[in-house]
PDB file of C-alpha atoms in Angstrom:
ATOM      1  CA  MET N1035       0.072   0.016   0.045  1.00 70.00           C
ATOM      2  CA  LYS N1036       1.198   3.547  -0.729  1.00 74.00           C
ATOM      3  CA  GLU N1037       0.391   6.523   1.215  1.00 78.00           C
ATOM      4  CA  LYS N1038       1.802  10.006   0.618  1.00 82.00           C
ATOM      5  CA  GLY N1039       5.098   8.665  -0.874  1.00 78.00           C
ATOM      6  CA  PHE N1040       5.577   6.007   1.593  1.00 76.00           C
ATOM      7  CA  LYS N1041       5.191   2.263   1.146  1.00 72.00           C
ATOM      8  CA  ILE N1042       3.394   0.275   3.711  1.00 69.00           C
ATOM      9  CA  ASP N1043       3.603  -3.339   4.382  1.00 69.00           C
ATOM     10  CA  GLN N1044       0.131  -5.030   4.916  1.00 67.00           C
ATOM     11  CA  GLY N1045       1.504  -8.198   6.147  1.00 63.00           C
ATOM     12  CA  PRO N1046       4.480  -9.633   7.954  1.00 61.00           C
ATOM     13  CA  THR N1047       7.503  -7.332   8.046  1.00 80.00           C
ATOM     14  CA  ILE N1048      10.127  -9.023  10.047  1.00 88.00           C
ATOM     15  CA  VAL N1049      12.850 -11.854   8.990  1.00 91.00           C
ATOM     16  CA  LEU N1050      13.744 -14.151  11.639  1.00 90.00           C
ATOM     17  CA  LEU N1051      16.055 -16.551   9.759  1.00 88.00           C
ATOM     18  CA  PRO N1052      18.095 -14.428   7.476  1.00 92.00           C
ATOM     19  CA  ASP N1053      20.490 -16.952   6.393  1.00 92.00           C
ATOM     20  CA  MET N1054      17.771 -19.170   5.455  1.00 88.00           C
ATOM     21  CA  ILE N1055      16.017 -16.585   3.070  1.00 90.00           C
ATOM     22  CA  LEU N1056      19.339 -15.425   1.738  1.00 94.00           C
ATOM     23  CA  SER N1057      20.476 -19.043   0.798  1.00 93.00           C
ATOM     24  CA  ILE N1058      17.220 -19.553  -0.968  1.00 91.00           C
ATOM     25  CA  LEU N1059      17.672 -16.455  -3.028  1.00 94.00           C
ATOM     26  CA  GLU N1060      21.255 -17.365  -3.873  1.00 95.00           C
ATOM     27  CA  GLU N1061      19.948 -20.792  -5.200  1.00 93.00           C
ATOM     28  CA  GLY N1062      18.215 -18.651  -7.546  1.00 91.00           C
ATOM     29  CA  GLY N1063      21.035 -16.393  -8.549  1.00 92.00           C
ATOM     30  CA  ILE N1064      20.335 -13.466  -6.392  1.00 94.00           C
ATOM     31  CA  HIS N1065      23.465 -12.605  -4.324  1.00 93.00           C
ATOM     32  CA  ARG N1066      22.798 -11.804  -0.626  1.00 92.00           C
ATOM     33  CA  LYS N1067      24.757  -8.361  -0.856  1.00 93.00           C
ATOM     34  CA  ASN N1068      21.807  -7.397  -3.121  1.00 93.00           C
ATOM     35  CA  ILE N1069      19.242  -7.909  -0.421  1.00 94.00           C
ATOM     36  CA  PRO N1070      19.114  -4.760   2.003  1.00 94.00           C
ATOM     37  CA  LEU N1071      18.734  -6.216   5.516  1.00 94.00           C
ATOM     38  CA  ILE N1072      18.696  -4.201   8.712  1.00 94.00           C
ATOM     39  CA  LYS N1073      19.377  -5.775  11.867  1.00 94.00           C
ATOM     40  CA  LEU N1074      17.266  -4.494  14.937  1.00 95.00           C
ATOM     41  CA  ASP N1075      19.020  -3.725  18.212  1.00 95.00           C
ATOM     42  CA  PRO N1076      17.200  -3.778  20.567  1.00 96.00           C
ATOM     43  CA  LEU N1077      14.832  -6.207  19.165  1.00 96.00           C
ATOM     44  CA  TYR N1078      11.670  -4.729  20.544  1.00 95.00           C
ATOM     45  CA  THR N1079      10.057  -3.471  23.898  1.00 97.00           C
ATOM     46  CA  ILE N1080       7.052  -5.136  25.663  1.00 96.00           C
ATOM     47  CA  ASP N1081       4.658  -2.639  27.511  1.00 97.00           C
ATOM     48  CA  TYR N1082       2.685  -4.273  30.238  1.00 96.00           C
ATOM     49  CA  PRO N1083      -0.738  -2.943  31.355  1.00 95.00           C
ATOM     50  CA  ASP N1084       0.614  -2.102  34.756  1.00 95.00           C
ATOM     51  CA  GLY N1085       3.222   0.283  33.143  1.00 95.00           C
ATOM     52  CA  ARG N1086       6.323  -1.997  33.514  1.00 95.00           C
ATOM     53  CA  THR N1087       8.192  -2.496  30.257  1.00 97.00           C
ATOM     54  CA  TYR N1088      10.697  -5.237  29.122  1.00 97.00           C
ATOM     55  CA  THR N1089      13.105  -4.837  26.159  1.00 97.00           C
ATOM     56  CA  LYS N1090      14.490  -7.601  24.202  1.00 97.00           C
ATOM     57  CA  PHE N1091      18.055  -7.501  23.086  1.00 96.00           C
ATOM     58  CA  PRO N1092      20.150  -9.830  20.796  1.00 93.00           C
ATOM     59  CA  ASP N1093      23.024  -9.827  23.121  1.00 93.00           C
ATOM     60  CA  PRO N1094      22.450 -12.560  26.070  1.00 93.00           C
ATOM     61  CA  SER N1095      24.669 -10.200  28.408  1.00 94.00           C
ATOM     62  CA  ARG N1096      22.397  -7.275  27.934  1.00 96.00           C
ATOM     63  CA  GLN N1097      19.432  -9.296  28.153  1.00 96.00           C
ATOM     64  CA  LYS N1098      20.655 -10.885  31.460  1.00 96.00           C
ATOM     65  CA  ALA N1099      21.133  -7.357  32.722  1.00 97.00           C
ATOM     66  CA  GLU N1100      17.806  -6.196  31.803  1.00 98.00           C
ATOM     67  CA  ILE N1101      16.212  -9.269  33.459  1.00 97.00           C
ATOM     68  CA  GLU N1102      18.249  -8.503  36.674  1.00 97.00           C
ATOM     69  CA  ALA N1103      17.020  -5.006  36.478  1.00 97.00           C
ATOM     70  CA  LYS N1104      13.309  -5.722  35.783  1.00 96.00           C
ATOM     71  CA  PHE N1105      12.695  -9.379  36.953  1.00 97.00           C
ATOM     72  CA  PRO N1106      15.592 -10.194  39.320  1.00 96.00           C
ATOM     73  CA  GLY N1107      16.048 -13.817  40.214  1.00 96.00           C
ATOM     74  CA  ASN N1108      15.262 -15.068  36.612  1.00 97.00           C
ATOM     75  CA  GLU N1109      18.820 -14.774  35.290  1.00 96.00           C
ATOM     76  CA  LEU N1110      19.629 -18.641  35.816  1.00 96.00           C
ATOM     77  CA  GLY N1111      16.391 -19.514  34.048  1.00 96.00           C
ATOM     78  CA  PHE N1112      17.484 -17.439  31.049  1.00 97.00           C
ATOM     79  CA  ASP N1113      20.701 -19.211  30.995  1.00 96.00           C
ATOM     80  CA  ARG N1114      18.978 -22.659  31.092  1.00 95.00           C
ATOM     81  CA  PHE N1115      16.512 -21.367  28.446  1.00 95.00           C
ATOM     82  CA  LEU N1116      19.205 -20.367  26.001  1.00 95.00           C
ATOM     83  CA  SER N1117      21.156 -23.662  26.573  1.00 94.00           C
ATOM     84  CA  ASP N1118      18.414 -25.941  26.317  1.00 90.00           C
ATOM     85  CA  MET N1119      16.878 -24.226  23.159  1.00 89.00           C
ATOM     86  CA  LYS N1120      20.159 -24.123  21.399  1.00 89.00           C
ATOM     87  CA  GLN N1121      20.245 -28.013  21.546  1.00 84.00           C
ATOM     88  CA  ARG N1122      16.826 -28.159  20.587  1.00 82.00           C
ATOM     89  CA  PHE N1123      17.096 -25.759  17.634  1.00 82.00           C
ATOM     90  CA  ILE N1124      20.064 -27.722  16.251  1.00 79.00           C
ATOM     91  CA  GLN N1125      17.904 -30.915  16.305  1.00 73.00           C
ATOM     92  CA  GLY N1126      14.787 -29.505  15.289  1.00 68.00           C
ATOM     93  CA  SER N1127      16.299 -27.461  12.309  1.00 68.00           C
ATOM     94  CA  ALA N1128      18.068 -30.571  10.788  1.00 61.00           C
ATOM     95  CA  GLN N1129      15.064 -32.870  11.264  1.00 64.00           C
ATOM     96  CA  PHE N1130      12.140 -30.683  10.426  1.00 64.00           C
ATOM     97  CA  LEU N1131      12.905 -27.157   9.317  1.00 62.00           C
ATOM     98  CA  GLU N1132      15.520 -28.308   6.623  1.00 63.00           C
ATOM     99  CA  GLN N1133      13.339 -31.297   5.437  1.00 62.00           C
ATOM    100  CA  SER N1134      10.455 -31.609   2.900  1.00 69.00           C
ATOM    101  CA  PHE N1135       7.611 -33.875   3.951  1.00 66.00           C
ATOM    102  CA  GLU N1136       5.553 -34.864   1.135  1.00 69.00           C
ATOM    103  CA  ASN N1137       3.140 -37.008   3.084  1.00 75.00           C
ATOM    104  CA  LYS N1138       2.282 -38.071   6.722  1.00 75.00           C
ATOM    105  CA  LYS N1139       4.411 -41.329   6.197  1.00 75.00           C
ATOM    106  CA  SER N1140       7.681 -39.460   5.707  1.00 73.00           C
ATOM    107  CA  PHE N1141       6.874 -37.118   8.723  1.00 71.00           C
ATOM    108  CA  PHE N1142       5.685 -39.791  11.446  1.00 70.00           C
ATOM    109  CA  THR N1143       8.834 -41.756  11.398  1.00 76.00           C
ATOM    110  CA  GLY N1144      10.240 -43.448  14.378  1.00 75.00           C
ATOM    111  CA  ARG N1145      13.194 -40.964  14.464  1.00 73.00           C
ATOM    112  CA  ASN N1146      10.932 -37.995  14.008  1.00 69.00           C
ATOM    113  CA  LEU N1147       8.634 -39.126  16.708  1.00 72.00           C
ATOM    114  CA  HIS N1148      11.607 -39.651  19.111  1.00 69.00           C
ATOM    115  CA  ALA N1149      12.941 -36.163  18.332  1.00 69.00           C
ATOM    116  CA  LEU N1150       9.520 -34.658  18.940  1.00 68.00           C
ATOM    117  CA  MET N1151       9.582 -36.169  22.526  1.00 72.00           C
ATOM    118  CA  LYS N1152      13.041 -34.854  23.133  1.00 69.00           C
ATOM    119  CA  LEU N1153      11.882 -31.453  21.886  1.00 65.00           C
ATOM    120  CA  LYS N1154       8.745 -31.817  24.338  1.00 67.00           C
ATOM    121  CA  ALA N1155       6.417 -31.173  21.491  1.00 68.00           C
ATOM    122  CA  TYR N1156       3.615 -32.633  23.603  1.00 64.00           C
ATOM    123  CA  GLN N1157       3.723 -29.463  25.857  1.00 78.00           C
ATOM    124  CA  ASN N1158       2.448 -26.260  24.939  1.00 88.00           C
ATOM    125  CA  VAL N1159       4.679 -23.148  24.665  1.00 90.00           C
ATOM    126  CA  LYS N1160       3.438 -21.262  27.819  1.00 92.00           C
ATOM    127  CA  ARG N1161       3.963 -24.330  29.981  1.00 91.00           C
ATOM    128  CA  MET N1162       7.455 -24.881  28.743  1.00 91.00           C
ATOM    129  CA  MET N1163       8.240 -21.241  29.412  1.00 94.00           C
ATOM    130  CA  ARG N1164       6.803 -21.541  33.121  1.00 95.00           C
ATOM    131  CA  SER N1165       9.727 -24.079  33.564  1.00 93.00           C
ATOM    132  CA  TYR N1166      12.306 -21.398  32.927  1.00 95.00           C
ATOM    133  CA  PHE N1167      10.858 -18.106  34.338  1.00 96.00           C
ATOM    134  CA  LYS N1168       9.155 -17.495  37.681  1.00 95.00           C
ATOM    135  CA  ASP N1169       7.522 -14.085  36.784  1.00 96.00           C
ATOM    136  CA  GLU N1170       4.428 -14.415  34.438  1.00 96.00           C
ATOM    137  CA  LYS N1171       5.242 -11.528  32.647  1.00 96.00           C
ATOM    138  CA  LEU N1172       8.602 -12.957  31.453  1.00 96.00           C
ATOM    139  CA  VAL N1173       6.479 -16.156  30.562  1.00 96.00           C
ATOM    140  CA  GLN N1174       4.501 -13.947  28.386  1.00 95.00           C
ATOM    141  CA  ALA N1175       7.533 -12.155  26.795  1.00 96.00           C
ATOM    142  CA  TYR N1176       8.865 -15.579  25.762  1.00 95.00           C
ATOM    143  CA  SER N1177       5.433 -17.143  24.685  1.00 94.00           C
ATOM    144  CA  LEU N1178       3.959 -14.291  22.541  1.00 93.00           C
ATOM    145  CA  GLN N1179       5.800 -15.486  19.484  1.00 92.00           C
ATOM    146  CA  THR N1180       3.352 -18.021  18.704  1.00 89.00           C
ATOM    147  CA  LEU N1181       1.247 -14.951  17.429  1.00 87.00           C
ATOM    148  CA  TYR N1182       3.584 -14.766  14.353  1.00 83.00           C
ATOM    149  CA  ILE N1183       1.803 -17.909  13.123  1.00 78.00           C
ATOM    150  CA  GLY N1184      -1.513 -16.884  14.457  1.00 82.00           C
ATOM    151  CA  GLY N1185      -1.350 -19.507  17.289  1.00 83.00           C
ATOM    152  CA  HIS N1186      -2.083 -19.137  21.063  1.00 86.00           C
ATOM    153  CA  PRO N1187       0.714 -19.797  23.615  1.00 86.00           C
ATOM    154  CA  GLN N1188      -1.390 -22.237  25.523  1.00 85.00           C
ATOM    155  CA  GLN N1189      -2.405 -24.303  22.561  1.00 82.00           C
ATOM    156  CA  SER N1190       0.702 -24.126  20.290  1.00 83.00           C
ATOM    157  CA  PRO N1191       3.151 -27.193  20.589  1.00 80.00           C
ATOM    158  CA  ALA N1192       6.482 -26.213  22.599  1.00 76.00           C
ATOM    159  CA  MET N1193       8.370 -26.666  19.287  1.00 77.00           C
ATOM    160  CA  TYR N1194       7.297 -22.877  18.598  1.00 79.00           C
ATOM    161  CA  SER N1195       9.114 -21.888  21.612  1.00 83.00           C
ATOM    162  CA  LEU N1196      12.243 -22.096  19.314  1.00 85.00           C
ATOM    163  CA  VAL N1197      11.059 -18.851  17.720  1.00 88.00           C
ATOM    164  CA  SER N1198      11.747 -16.702  20.947  1.00 90.00           C
ATOM    165  CA  TYR N1199      15.243 -18.403  20.998  1.00 91.00           C
ATOM    166  CA  SER N1200      15.912 -17.766  17.431  1.00 91.00           C
ATOM    167  CA  GLU N1201      15.240 -13.981  17.997  1.00 93.00           C
ATOM    168  CA  HIS N1202      18.282 -13.908  20.376  1.00 93.00           C
ATOM    169  CA  GLN N1203      20.507 -16.257  18.396  1.00 92.00           C
ATOM    170  CA  HIS N1204      19.823 -14.925  14.861  1.00 92.00           C
ATOM    171  CA  GLY N1205      18.223 -11.562  15.644  1.00 94.00           C
ATOM    172  CA  ILE N1206      15.193  -9.814  14.119  1.00 95.00           C
ATOM    173  CA  TRP N1207      15.788  -8.244  10.723  1.00 95.00           C
ATOM    174  CA  TYR N1208      13.977  -5.871   8.583  1.00 92.00           C
ATOM    175  CA  ILE N1209      14.262  -5.623   4.736  1.00 91.00           C
ATOM    176  CA  ARG N1210      14.773  -1.927   3.715  1.00 88.00           C
ATOM    177  CA  GLY N1211      11.674  -0.872   2.000  1.00 83.00           C
ATOM    178  CA  GLY N1212       9.506  -3.829   3.342  1.00 84.00           C
ATOM    179  CA  TYR N1213       8.852  -7.047   1.709  1.00 84.00           C
ATOM    180  CA  ALA N1214       7.809  -5.113  -1.271  1.00 83.00           C
ATOM    181  CA  ARG N1215      11.368  -4.340  -1.928  1.00 88.00           C
ATOM    182  CA  LEU N1216      12.243  -7.871  -2.064  1.00 90.00           C
ATOM    183  CA  VAL N1217       9.504  -8.443  -4.767  1.00 89.00           C
ATOM    184  CA  GLU N1218      10.949  -5.495  -6.773  1.00 91.00           C
ATOM    185  CA  ILE N1219      14.530  -7.175  -6.543  1.00 94.00           C
ATOM    186  CA  ILE N1220      13.273 -10.592  -7.679  1.00 94.00           C
ATOM    187  CA  VAL N1221      11.307  -8.917 -10.530  1.00 94.00           C
ATOM    188  CA  ALA N1222      14.202  -6.820 -11.810  1.00 95.00           C
ATOM    189  CA  GLU N1223      16.324 -10.098 -11.737  1.00 95.00           C
ATOM    190  CA  LEU N1224      13.713 -12.068 -13.791  1.00 94.00           C
ATOM    191  CA  GLN N1225      13.369  -9.328 -16.176  1.00 95.00           C
ATOM    192  CA  ALA N1226      17.114  -9.307 -16.841  1.00 95.00           C
ATOM    193  CA  ARG N1227      16.619 -13.091 -17.677  1.00 94.00           C
ATOM    194  CA  GLY N1228      14.099 -12.295 -20.283  1.00 94.00           C
ATOM    195  CA  VAL N1229      11.023 -13.018 -18.307  1.00 91.00           C
ATOM    196  CA  THR N1230       7.906 -11.156 -19.162  1.00 88.00           C
ATOM    197  CA  PHE N1231       5.219 -10.249 -16.545  1.00 89.00           C
ATOM    198  CA  HIS N1232       1.547  -9.775 -17.481  1.00 86.00           C
ATOM    199  CA  LEU N1233      -0.100  -7.695 -14.532  1.00 87.00           C
ATOM    200  CA  ASN N1234      -3.555  -6.877 -13.822  1.00 88.00           C
ATOM    201  CA  THR N1235      -4.639  -9.854 -16.097  1.00 89.00           C
ATOM    202  CA  GLU N1236      -7.336 -11.992 -14.720  1.00 89.00           C
ATOM    203  CA  VAL N1237      -6.877 -15.737 -15.405  1.00 90.00           C
ATOM    204  CA  GLU N1238     -10.283 -17.217 -16.298  1.00 90.00           C
ATOM    205  CA  GLU N1239      -9.579 -20.729 -16.413  1.00 91.00           C
ATOM    206  CA  VAL N1240      -6.646 -23.090 -16.282  1.00 93.00           C
ATOM    207  CA  LYS N1241      -6.979 -25.821 -18.809  1.00 92.00           C
ATOM    208  CA  THR N1242      -5.767 -29.316 -18.163  1.00 91.00           C
ATOM    209  CA  GLU N1243      -5.372 -32.672 -19.924  1.00 89.00           C
ATOM    210  CA  ASN N1244      -4.527 -35.788 -18.142  1.00 88.00           C
ATOM    211  CA  ASN N1245      -4.264 -34.042 -14.960  1.00 85.00           C
ATOM    212  CA  ARG N1246      -1.486 -31.678 -16.126  1.00 90.00           C
ATOM    213  CA  ALA N1247      -2.114 -28.036 -17.059  1.00 91.00           C
ATOM    214  CA  HIS N1248      -1.230 -27.165 -20.625  1.00 92.00           C
ATOM    215  CA  SER N1249      -2.720 -23.409 -21.157  1.00 93.00           C
ATOM    216  CA  VAL N1250      -4.449 -20.711 -19.285  1.00 92.00           C
ATOM    217  CA  LYS N1251      -7.253 -18.623 -20.579  1.00 92.00           C
ATOM    218  CA  ALA N1252      -6.880 -14.834 -20.052  1.00 91.00           C
ATOM    219  CA  LEU N1253      -8.257 -11.849 -21.726  1.00 86.00           C
ATOM    220  CA  GLY N1254     -10.287 -14.234 -24.012  1.00 85.00           C
ATOM    221  CA  LYS N1255      -7.339 -15.954 -25.332  1.00 90.00           C
ATOM    222  CA  GLU N1256      -5.734 -19.404 -24.633  1.00 92.00           C
ATOM    223  CA  ILE N1257      -2.173 -19.214 -23.940  1.00 91.00           C
ATOM    224  CA  LYS N1258       0.056 -22.267 -24.014  1.00 92.00           C
ATOM    225  CA  VAL N1259       2.220 -22.867 -20.906  1.00 91.00           C
ATOM    226  CA  ASP N1260       4.865 -25.362 -19.661  1.00 90.00           C
ATOM    227  CA  ARG N1261       4.077 -25.102 -16.005  1.00 90.00           C
ATOM    228  CA  VAL N1262       1.334 -23.366 -13.840  1.00 90.00           C
ATOM    229  CA  ILE N1263       2.080 -22.218 -10.369  1.00 89.00           C
ATOM    230  CA  LEU N1264      -1.160 -21.273  -8.430  1.00 86.00           C
ATOM    231  CA  ASN N1265      -0.556 -19.087  -5.248  1.00 83.00           C
ATOM    232  CA  GLY N1266      -4.132 -18.307  -3.980  1.00 79.00           C
ATOM    233  CA  ASP N1267      -6.941 -19.401  -1.694  1.00 82.00           C
ATOM    234  CA  PHE N1268      -8.171 -23.064  -2.362  1.00 83.00           C
ATOM    235  CA  PRO N1269     -11.805 -21.764  -3.556  1.00 86.00           C
ATOM    236  CA  ILE N1270     -10.122 -19.669  -6.224  1.00 84.00           C
ATOM    237  CA  MET N1271      -7.864 -22.365  -7.385  1.00 85.00           C
ATOM    238  CA  ASP N1272     -10.582 -24.843  -7.437  1.00 86.00           C
ATOM    239  CA  LYS N1273     -12.702 -22.663  -9.597  1.00 87.00           C
ATOM    240  CA  LEU N1274      -9.882 -22.016 -12.031  1.00 88.00           C
ATOM    241  CA  VAL N1275      -8.952 -25.601 -12.542  1.00 88.00           C
ATOM    242  CA  GLY N1276     -12.289 -27.222 -12.112  1.00 70.00           C
ATOM    243  CA  CYS N1277     -12.905 -30.952 -11.682  1.00 48.00           C
ATOM    244  CA  ALA N1278     -13.239 -31.831 -15.227  1.00 45.00           C
ATOM    245  CA  THR N1279     -10.335 -32.552 -17.671  1.00 46.00           C
ATOM    246  CA  ASN N1280     -10.377 -31.134 -21.088  1.00 45.00           C
TER     247      ASN N1280
END
């Protein structure tokens, strides 16, 4: 959205695992130096209803000083939190974050179920945070990250507690200009490779044969294609593709 010369993101604006998104872009031929990332320090400040505040920092020593000043007696719990989460992140990242699961069978393996038990996925995030922090305000500070995925701290599996750890370990970043800037960078790269974009063009139908898309209908014309990628809501995709084959 644009307003008075400014561009405003209407969706998520933060990058939590910069190396992951940068490595994906590099696989596509876009060098990481061309992605204008800005690291936040401090990460953010939480304002509680009673007027108290708590600021999160990427540096553990500064964070411990903040805990000592605002919530004394919770410093050792924070140390345990970082130590435990580091091991869980290493394991969880290797077995889940960096893997593709094409079906239930590939996910629910004995090895993965064992890992889920070690990660204490049977707990919810808030319950796990209460094992590290005595003060409920700190529990909230390290549980609210489930909101990033639209989850509730008391309903989201404890695996999502790795997000609050990642904020300290990997930082929180912005893309200068918002995610819209990333789109511009990708579009420019594709145009340099000869890709043509047809914007503001309604696709009326995706034509298929033998369960394979071969053309799209747009502006009353049928356009032959090699592949079709649909990135929209299911009802729209279902309408475009339909149930019958041509």
